[in-house]
Amino acid sequence: LKDSAKDSILNANTLQEIDEIRVKYLGKKGELTEISKSMRNLSPEERPVLGALINEAREVISELLENRLAEVKAIVKAEQLATETIDITLPGRKIEMGGIHPITETTNFLKGIFVDMGFDVAEGPEIELTSINFDALNIPESHPSRDLQDTFYMSENVVLRTHTSPVQVRYMSKNKPPFRMVCPGKVYRNDYDISHTPMFHQMEGLMVGENISFANLKAILTEFVTKVFGKTNVRFRPHFFPFTEPSAEMDVECVICKGKGCRLCKDSGWLEIMGCGMVDPEVLKAVGYDPEEVTGFAFGMGIERITMLRHGIDDLRAFFENDIRFLKQFK
Ligand code: PHE
């Protein structure tokens, strides 16, 4: 029995085989146990002799099993080490870092210029009440911008804001003059072509206090434009907005052709970059201000437009197509 056990133990090559052999010889129903049971049939003199033999066999087999187990474990481990090697000289996987989107970068840049001039930065909701997006801004019921074709209506009284001007109303309702603030953010209009996307960004500005004049507006905005484009000529053209009076559009001399005429400025030599004007007394009244006590100016600019001028981009839609080749250029 010892010999046959020894034979099979030394030939066992897996942990499972060793375990099976252990059960076969030493287990509860194993061969040695069976032999012990047969001791009943022996005479009292013979029993201790067989007992000693069984114990010895048990010890020998146990030891053989243990040794073989250690050997097999070592072999298995060696095999693992040989086959499951990790090549630590392999370079790691590169993590592609994203970059700041050019619209975000320009927004931060423009915001920074106003912050340096003491402006507060505010935000407002993109889903806005018609009473704030239109009514409080003196935009009449019949105004074409309220048209279903131009404005995204969520319901009769709620729209996706069509400009950042409603933030003026919210800010004035919460703060007391004097103050100056800018509020950049997303706005929505139902439009799509080379120069219009249904979502785009604006930055609104508002300064209210005693004796704020159009001269202050011109000074601040001229300083701003100089910081964005360098020293360029500017001009204010009379315009109309329901929420400012008087109103103007501000042009800068074309940054590409320097006023000589090119495709970008449609040969006019000028680029329109924002709407502005003195806050209409009706708007001041709507938020509970007395137009006899305080006056103010406001302006609103398209951030995409300025980003395109800064980087010489001619298709607005490129900003939102998320083509990695386009975005990579701004890293
Ligand atoms: N809200 C205007 C627009 O979207 C811009 C503007 C803002 C004009 C503030 C004057 C004053 O076109």
GROMACS .gro file of C-alpha atoms and ligand atoms in nm:
model
  343
    1LEU     CA    1   0.000   0.000   0.000
    2LYS     CA    2   0.278   0.238   0.090
    3ASP     CA    3   0.452   0.170  -0.237
    4SER     CA    4   0.148   0.218  -0.454
    5ALA     CA    5   0.071   0.540  -0.267
    6LYS     CA    6   0.428   0.660  -0.311
    7ASP     CA    7   0.411   0.582  -0.680
    8SER     CA    8   0.096   0.778  -0.741
    9ILE     CA    9   0.210   1.066  -0.522
   10LEU     CA   10   0.534   1.114  -0.712
   11ASN     CA   11   0.344   1.106  -1.041
   12ALA     CA   12   0.088   1.360  -0.931
   13ASN     CA   13   0.135   1.684  -1.122
   14THR     CA   14  -0.151   1.904  -1.011
   15LEU     CA   15  -0.284   2.026  -0.679
   16GLN     CA   16  -0.608   1.848  -0.759
   17GLU     CA   17  -0.440   1.511  -0.819
   18ILE     CA   18  -0.258   1.538  -0.486
   19ASP     CA   19  -0.579   1.612  -0.308
   20GLU     CA   20  -0.750   1.313  -0.470
   21ILE     CA   21  -0.467   1.085  -0.353
   22ARG     CA   22  -0.492   1.222   0.000
   23VAL     CA   23  -0.862   1.141   0.009
   24LYS     CA   24  -0.803   0.798  -0.142
   25TYR     CA   25  -0.553   0.687   0.126
   26LEU     CA   26  -0.604   0.907   0.431
   27GLY     CA   27  -0.965   1.021   0.396
   28LYS     CA   28  -1.257   0.912   0.616
   29LYS     CA   29  -1.347   0.648   0.364
   30GLY     CA   30  -0.988   0.601   0.251
   31GLU     CA   31  -0.793   0.276   0.238
   32LEU     CA   32  -0.608   0.316   0.569
   33THR     CA   33  -0.934   0.386   0.747
   34GLU     CA   34  -1.083   0.074   0.594
   35ILE     CA   35  -0.790  -0.132   0.717
   36SER     CA   36  -0.824   0.014   1.070
   37LYS     CA   37  -1.185  -0.095   1.071
   38SER     CA   38  -1.082  -0.452   1.000
   39MET     CA   39  -0.881  -0.460   1.325
   40ARG     CA   40  -1.197  -0.580   1.502
   41ASN     CA   41  -1.148  -0.918   1.344
   42LEU     CA   42  -0.797  -0.959   1.485
   43SER     CA   43  -0.682  -1.112   1.810
   44PRO     CA   44  -0.582  -0.875   2.092
   45GLU     CA   45  -0.215  -0.959   2.036
   46GLU     CA   46  -0.226  -0.882   1.664
   47ARG     CA   47  -0.408  -0.548   1.696
   48PRO     CA   48  -0.122  -0.331   1.825
   49VAL     CA   49   0.106  -0.469   1.555
   50LEU     CA   50  -0.131  -0.371   1.276
   51GLY     CA   51  -0.205  -0.041   1.455
   52ALA     CA   52   0.161   0.049   1.452
   53LEU     CA   53   0.187  -0.042   1.083
   54ILE     CA   54  -0.113   0.172   0.995
   55ASN     CA   55   0.022   0.472   1.190
   56GLU     CA   56   0.356   0.441   1.024
   57ALA     CA   57   0.195   0.420   0.679
   58ARG     CA   58  -0.016   0.723   0.761
   59GLU     CA   59   0.288   0.923   0.858
   60VAL     CA   60   0.490   0.821   0.557
   61ILE     CA   61   0.208   0.894   0.314
   62SER     CA   62   0.135   1.230   0.482
   63GLU     CA   63   0.495   1.332   0.451
   64LEU     CA   64   0.517   1.222   0.088
   65LEU     CA   65   0.199   1.418   0.013
   66GLU     CA   66   0.330   1.727   0.184
   67ASN     CA   67   0.659   1.720   0.001
   68ARG     CA   68   0.497   1.661  -0.336
   69LEU     CA   69   0.248   1.936  -0.264
   70ALA     CA   70   0.532   2.180  -0.203
   71GLU     CA   71   0.702   2.070  -0.524
   72VAL     CA   72   0.390   2.102  -0.735
   73LYS     CA   73   0.315   2.443  -0.587
   74ALA     CA   74   0.663   2.556  -0.679
   75ILE     CA   75   0.621   2.424  -1.034
   76VAL     CA   76   0.284   2.596  -1.075
   77LYS     CA   77   0.432   2.921  -0.950
   78ALA     CA   78   0.732   2.893  -1.182
   79GLU     CA   79   0.497   2.836  -1.474
   80GLN     CA   80   0.291   3.140  -1.378
   81LEU     CA   81   0.600   3.354  -1.353
   82ALA     CA   82   0.711   3.240  -1.696
   83THR     CA   83   0.379   3.293  -1.874
   84GLU     CA   84   0.226   3.588  -1.691
   85THR     CA   85   0.516   3.827  -1.714
   86ILE     CA   86   0.448   4.200  -1.734
   87ASP     CA   87   0.676   4.400  -1.956
   88ILE     CA   88   0.749   4.692  -1.728
   89THR     CA   89   0.951   4.866  -1.999
   90LEU     CA   90   0.632   4.910  -2.207
   91PRO     CA   91   0.536   5.280  -2.213
   92GLY     CA   92   0.211   5.363  -2.035
   93ARG     CA   93  -0.107   5.454  -2.217
   94LYS     CA   94  -0.113   5.825  -2.289
   95ILE     CA   95  -0.406   6.018  -2.148
   96GLU     CA   96  -0.519   6.284  -2.394
   97MET     CA   97  -0.562   6.611  -2.211
   98GLY     CA   98  -0.852   6.826  -2.319
   99GLY     CA   99  -0.813   7.196  -2.384
  100ILE     CA  100  -1.016   7.503  -2.301
  101HIS     CA  101  -1.281   7.562  -2.569
  102PRO     CA  102  -1.211   7.885  -2.763
  103ILE     CA  103  -1.550   8.026  -2.660
  104THR     CA  104  -1.473   7.961  -2.294
  105GLU     CA  105  -1.125   8.106  -2.332
  106THR     CA  106  -1.258   8.423  -2.496
  107THR     CA  107  -1.535   8.454  -2.236
  108ASN     CA  108  -1.280   8.438  -1.956
  109PHE     CA  109  -1.059   8.688  -2.134
  110LEU     CA  110  -1.343   8.939  -2.190
  111LYS     CA  111  -1.475   8.892  -1.839
  112GLY     CA  112  -1.127   8.956  -1.702
  113ILE     CA  113  -1.104   9.293  -1.878
  114PHE     CA  114  -1.425   9.410  -1.709
  115VAL     CA  115  -1.332   9.261  -1.372
  116ASP     CA  116  -1.012   9.468  -1.391
  117MET     CA  117  -1.233   9.775  -1.440
  118GLY     CA  118  -1.428   9.690  -1.123
  119PHE     CA  119  -1.725   9.507  -1.276
  120ASP     CA  120  -1.910   9.237  -1.085
  121VAL     CA  121  -1.982   8.909  -1.268
  122ALA     CA  122  -2.342   8.783  -1.259
  123GLU     CA  123  -2.539   8.495  -1.405
  124GLY     CA  124  -2.902   8.428  -1.482
  125PRO     CA  125  -3.120   8.137  -1.591
  126GLU     CA  126  -3.126   8.018  -1.951
  127ILE     CA  127  -3.493   7.929  -1.916
  128GLU     CA  128  -3.657   8.263  -1.859
  129LEU     CA  129  -3.999   8.418  -1.805
  130THR     CA  130  -4.136   8.619  -2.098
  131SER     CA  131  -4.213   8.889  -1.843
  132ILE     CA  132  -3.838   8.930  -1.780
  133ASN     CA  133  -3.699   8.837  -2.123
  134PHE     CA  134  -3.939   9.080  -2.297
  135ASP     CA  135  -4.185   9.281  -2.082
  136ALA     CA  136  -3.948   9.426  -1.824
  137LEU     CA  137  -3.715   9.519  -2.109
  138ASN     CA  138  -3.981   9.730  -2.273
  139ILE     CA  139  -4.016   9.490  -2.567
  140PRO     CA  140  -4.376   9.530  -2.686
  141GLU     CA  141  -4.619   9.243  -2.738
  142SER     CA  142  -4.596   9.302  -3.115
  143HIS     CA  143  -4.215   9.301  -3.140
  144PRO     CA  144  -4.089   9.061  -3.410
  145SER     CA  145  -3.828   8.907  -3.175
  146ARG     CA  146  -4.117   8.755  -2.978
  147ASP     CA  147  -4.226   8.567  -3.287
  148LEU     CA  148  -4.257   8.190  -3.255
  149GLN     CA  149  -4.028   8.166  -3.554
  150ASP     CA  150  -3.742   8.341  -3.372
  151THR     CA  151  -3.792   8.242  -3.010
  152PHE     CA  152  -3.798   7.897  -2.851
  153TYR     CA  153  -4.109   7.890  -2.634
  154MET     CA  154  -4.126   7.636  -2.350
  155SER     CA  155  -4.481   7.749  -2.277
  156GLU     CA  156  -4.682   8.067  -2.325
  157ASN     CA  157  -4.491   8.244  -2.044
  158VAL     CA  158  -4.153   8.073  -2.056
  159VAL     CA  159  -3.880   8.092  -2.321
  160LEU     CA  160  -3.518   7.998  -2.371
  161ARG     CA  161  -3.374   8.346  -2.319
  162THR     CA  162  -3.312   8.520  -2.650
  163HIS     CA  163  -3.042   8.748  -2.507
  164THR     CA  164  -2.857   8.810  -2.179
  165SER     CA  165  -3.048   9.135  -2.118
  166PRO     CA  166  -3.298   8.969  -1.877
  167VAL     CA  167  -3.004   8.930  -1.638
  168GLN     CA  168  -2.997   9.313  -1.622
  169VAL     CA  169  -3.350   9.301  -1.484
  170ARG     CA  170  -3.272   9.026  -1.233
  171TYR     CA  171  -2.954   9.202  -1.118
  172MET     CA  172  -3.123   9.542  -1.077
  173SER     CA  173  -3.406   9.382  -0.877
  174LYS     CA  174  -3.156   9.230  -0.634
  175ASN     CA  175  -2.898   9.511  -0.608
  176LYS     CA  176  -2.898   9.880  -0.533
  177PRO     CA  177  -2.707  10.129  -0.749
  178PRO     CA  178  -2.434  10.229  -0.793
  179PHE     CA  179  -2.298   9.912  -0.952
  180ARG     CA  180  -2.136   9.775  -1.264
  181MET     CA  181  -2.168   9.419  -1.377
  182VAL     CA  182  -2.120   9.184  -1.670
  183CYS     CA  183  -2.304   8.859  -1.729
  184PRO     CA  184  -2.184   8.612  -1.991
  185GLY     CA  185  -2.397   8.315  -2.088
  186LYS     CA  186  -2.582   8.105  -2.343
  187VAL     CA  187  -2.872   8.245  -2.540
  188TYR     CA  188  -3.109   8.084  -2.791
  189ARG     CA  189  -3.262   8.185  -3.121
  190ASN     CA  190  -3.421   7.976  -3.391
  191ASP     CA  191  -3.160   8.031  -3.662
  192TYR     CA  192  -2.903   7.819  -3.841
  193ASP     CA  193  -2.650   7.914  -4.110
  194ILE     CA  194  -2.283   8.008  -4.150
  195SER     CA  195  -2.316   8.292  -3.898
  196HIS     CA  196  -2.606   8.170  -3.678
  197THR     CA  197  -2.649   7.872  -3.446
  198PRO     CA  198  -2.961   7.811  -3.234
  199MET     CA  199  -2.747   7.843  -2.920
  200PHE     CA  200  -2.475   8.104  -2.891
  201HIS     CA  201  -2.311   8.318  -2.624
  202GLN     CA  202  -2.346   8.678  -2.526
  203MET     CA  203  -2.194   8.900  -2.267
  204GLU     CA  204  -2.410   9.172  -2.126
  205GLY     CA  205  -2.284   9.469  -1.932
  206LEU     CA  206  -2.463   9.717  -1.713
  207MET     CA  207  -2.350  10.020  -1.515
  208VAL     CA  208  -2.601  10.219  -1.310
  209GLY     CA  209  -2.556  10.511  -1.071
  210GLU     CA  210  -2.590  10.885  -1.038
  211ASN     CA  211  -2.489  11.085  -1.345
  212ILE     CA  212  -2.383  10.788  -1.558
  213SER     CA  213  -2.364  10.926  -1.910
  214PHE     CA  214  -2.311  10.824  -2.269
  215ALA     CA  215  -1.958  10.960  -2.231
  216ASN     CA  216  -1.894  10.694  -1.964
  217LEU     CA  217  -2.029  10.429  -2.200
  218LYS     CA  218  -1.796  10.542  -2.477
  219ALA     CA  219  -1.496  10.556  -2.247
  220ILE     CA  220  -1.547  10.211  -2.096
  221LEU     CA  221  -1.627  10.039  -2.426
  222THR     CA  222  -1.340  10.205  -2.612
  223GLU     CA  223  -1.101  10.097  -2.338
  224PHE     CA  224  -1.245   9.745  -2.359
  225VAL     CA  225  -1.206   9.723  -2.738
  226THR     CA  226  -0.847   9.847  -2.716
  227LYS     CA  227  -0.768   9.570  -2.470
  228VAL     CA  228  -0.925   9.309  -2.697
  229PHE     CA  229  -0.796   9.415  -3.039
  230GLY     CA  230  -0.517   9.659  -2.966
  231LYS     CA  231  -0.536  10.023  -3.066
  232THR     CA  232  -0.805  10.048  -3.337
  233ASN     CA  233  -1.052  10.310  -3.444
  234VAL     CA  234  -1.405  10.270  -3.318
  235ARG     CA  235  -1.737  10.433  -3.403
  236PHE     CA  236  -2.085  10.440  -3.254
  237ARG     CA  237  -2.371  10.424  -3.504
  238PRO     CA  238  -2.721  10.526  -3.396
  239HIS     CA  239  -2.948  10.224  -3.362
  240PHE     CA  240  -3.265  10.116  -3.187
  241PHE     CA  241  -3.325   9.877  -2.896
  242PRO     CA  242  -3.649   9.884  -2.695
  243PHE     CA  243  -3.453   9.876  -2.366
  244THR     CA  244  -3.202  10.155  -2.434
  245GLU     CA  245  -3.249  10.517  -2.535
  246PRO     CA  246  -3.049  10.644  -2.709
  247SER     CA  247  -2.912  10.323  -2.858
  248ALA     CA  248  -2.609  10.256  -3.073
  249GLU     CA  249  -2.410   9.984  -3.237
  250MET     CA  250  -2.039   9.990  -3.181
  251ASP     CA  251  -1.806   9.914  -3.472
  252VAL     CA  252  -1.433   9.854  -3.472
  253GLU     CA  253  -1.209   9.911  -3.766
  254CYS     CA  254  -1.169   9.572  -3.935
  255VAL     CA  255  -0.892   9.388  -3.753
  256ILE     CA  256  -0.800   9.196  -4.069
  257CYS     CA  257  -0.774   9.466  -4.338
  258LYS     CA  258  -0.732   9.763  -4.101
  259GLY     CA  259  -1.018   9.949  -4.265
  260LYS     CA  260  -0.908   9.894  -4.624
  261GLY     CA  261  -1.191   9.656  -4.708
  262CYS     CA  262  -1.197   9.275  -4.714
  263ARG     CA  263  -1.429   8.975  -4.718
  264LEU     CA  264  -1.461   8.973  -4.339
  265CYS     CA  265  -1.592   9.330  -4.315
  266LYS     CA  266  -1.772   9.306  -4.647
  267ASP     CA  267  -1.541   9.580  -4.779
  268SER     CA  268  -1.687   9.837  -4.540
  269GLY     CA  269  -1.367   9.849  -4.335
  270TRP     CA  270  -1.579   9.818  -4.015
  271LEU     CA  271  -1.700   9.533  -3.796
  272GLU     CA  272  -2.004   9.559  -3.574
  273ILE     CA  273  -1.924   9.411  -3.237
  274MET     CA  274  -2.198   9.510  -2.995
  275GLY     CA  275  -2.523   9.684  -2.920
  276CYS     CA  276  -2.534   9.944  -2.648
  277GLY     CA  277  -2.712  10.247  -2.513
  278MET     CA  278  -2.845  10.433  -2.212
  279VAL     CA  279  -3.084  10.218  -2.008
  280ASP     CA  280  -3.437  10.320  -2.104
  281PRO     CA  281  -3.627  10.494  -1.821
  282GLU     CA  282  -3.907  10.238  -1.866
  283VAL     CA  283  -3.664   9.959  -1.778
  284LEU     CA  284  -3.542  10.144  -1.469
  285LYS     CA  285  -3.903  10.199  -1.361
  286ALA     CA  286  -3.990   9.832  -1.413
  287VAL     CA  287  -3.736   9.735  -1.144
  288GLY     CA  288  -3.842  10.015  -0.909
  289TYR     CA  289  -3.563  10.265  -0.978
  290ASP     CA  290  -3.630  10.636  -1.017
  291PRO     CA  291  -3.494  10.750  -1.357
  292GLU     CA  292  -3.462  11.102  -1.212
  293GLU     CA  293  -3.214  10.972  -0.953
  294VAL     CA  294  -3.009  10.715  -1.139
  295THR     CA  295  -2.911  10.654  -1.498
  296GLY     CA  296  -2.709  10.382  -1.658
  297PHE     CA  297  -2.573  10.230  -1.973
  298ALA     CA  298  -2.592   9.877  -2.103
  299PHE     CA  299  -2.426   9.679  -2.378
  300GLY     CA  300  -2.445   9.332  -2.520
  301MET     CA  301  -2.199   9.152  -2.742
  302GLY     CA  302  -2.183   8.818  -2.922
  303ILE     CA  303  -1.894   8.614  -2.787
  304GLU     CA  304  -1.866   8.391  -3.095
  305ARG     CA  305  -1.822   8.697  -3.315
  306ILE     CA  306  -1.533   8.826  -3.107
  307THR     CA  307  -1.376   8.479  -3.086
  308MET     CA  308  -1.392   8.451  -3.466
  309LEU     CA  309  -1.222   8.788  -3.504
  310ARG     CA  310  -0.951   8.700  -3.254
  311HIS     CA  311  -0.868   8.369  -3.424
  312GLY     CA  312  -0.964   8.438  -3.787
  313ILE     CA  313  -1.238   8.171  -3.791
  314ASP     CA  314  -1.493   8.220  -4.068
  315ASP     CA  315  -1.759   7.956  -3.991
  316LEU     CA  316  -1.942   7.992  -3.663
  317ARG     CA  317  -2.067   7.634  -3.673
  318ALA     CA  318  -1.713   7.500  -3.624
  319PHE     CA  319  -1.740   7.595  -3.254
  320PHE     CA  320  -2.014   7.342  -3.190
  321GLU     CA  321  -1.930   7.053  -3.420
  322ASN     CA  322  -1.669   6.921  -3.173
  323ASP     CA  323  -1.427   6.824  -3.448
  324ILE     CA  324  -1.117   6.738  -3.250
  325ARG     CA  325  -0.891   6.871  -3.530
  326PHE     CA  326  -1.051   7.214  -3.491
  327LEU     CA  327  -1.047   7.213  -3.112
  328LYS     CA  328  -0.684   7.092  -3.092
  329GLN     CA  329  -0.564   7.416  -3.249
  330PHE     CA  330  -0.658   7.608  -2.935
  331LYS     CA  331  -0.472   7.392  -2.683
  332PHE     N1  332  -2.978   9.248  -2.616
  332PHE     C1  333  -2.928   9.303  -2.739
  332PHE     C2  334  -2.920   9.193  -2.844
  332PHE     O1  335  -2.930   9.078  -2.811
  332PHE     C3  336  -2.791   9.364  -2.719
  332PHE     C4  337  -2.793   9.484  -2.629
  332PHE     C5  338  -2.772   9.471  -2.494
  332PHE     C6  339  -2.815   9.613  -2.679
  332PHE     C7  340  -2.772   9.582  -2.410
  332PHE     C8  341  -2.816   9.721  -2.598
  332PHE     C9  342  -2.793   9.706  -2.463
  332PHE     O2  343  -2.902   9.220  -2.961
   0.00000   0.00000   0.00000
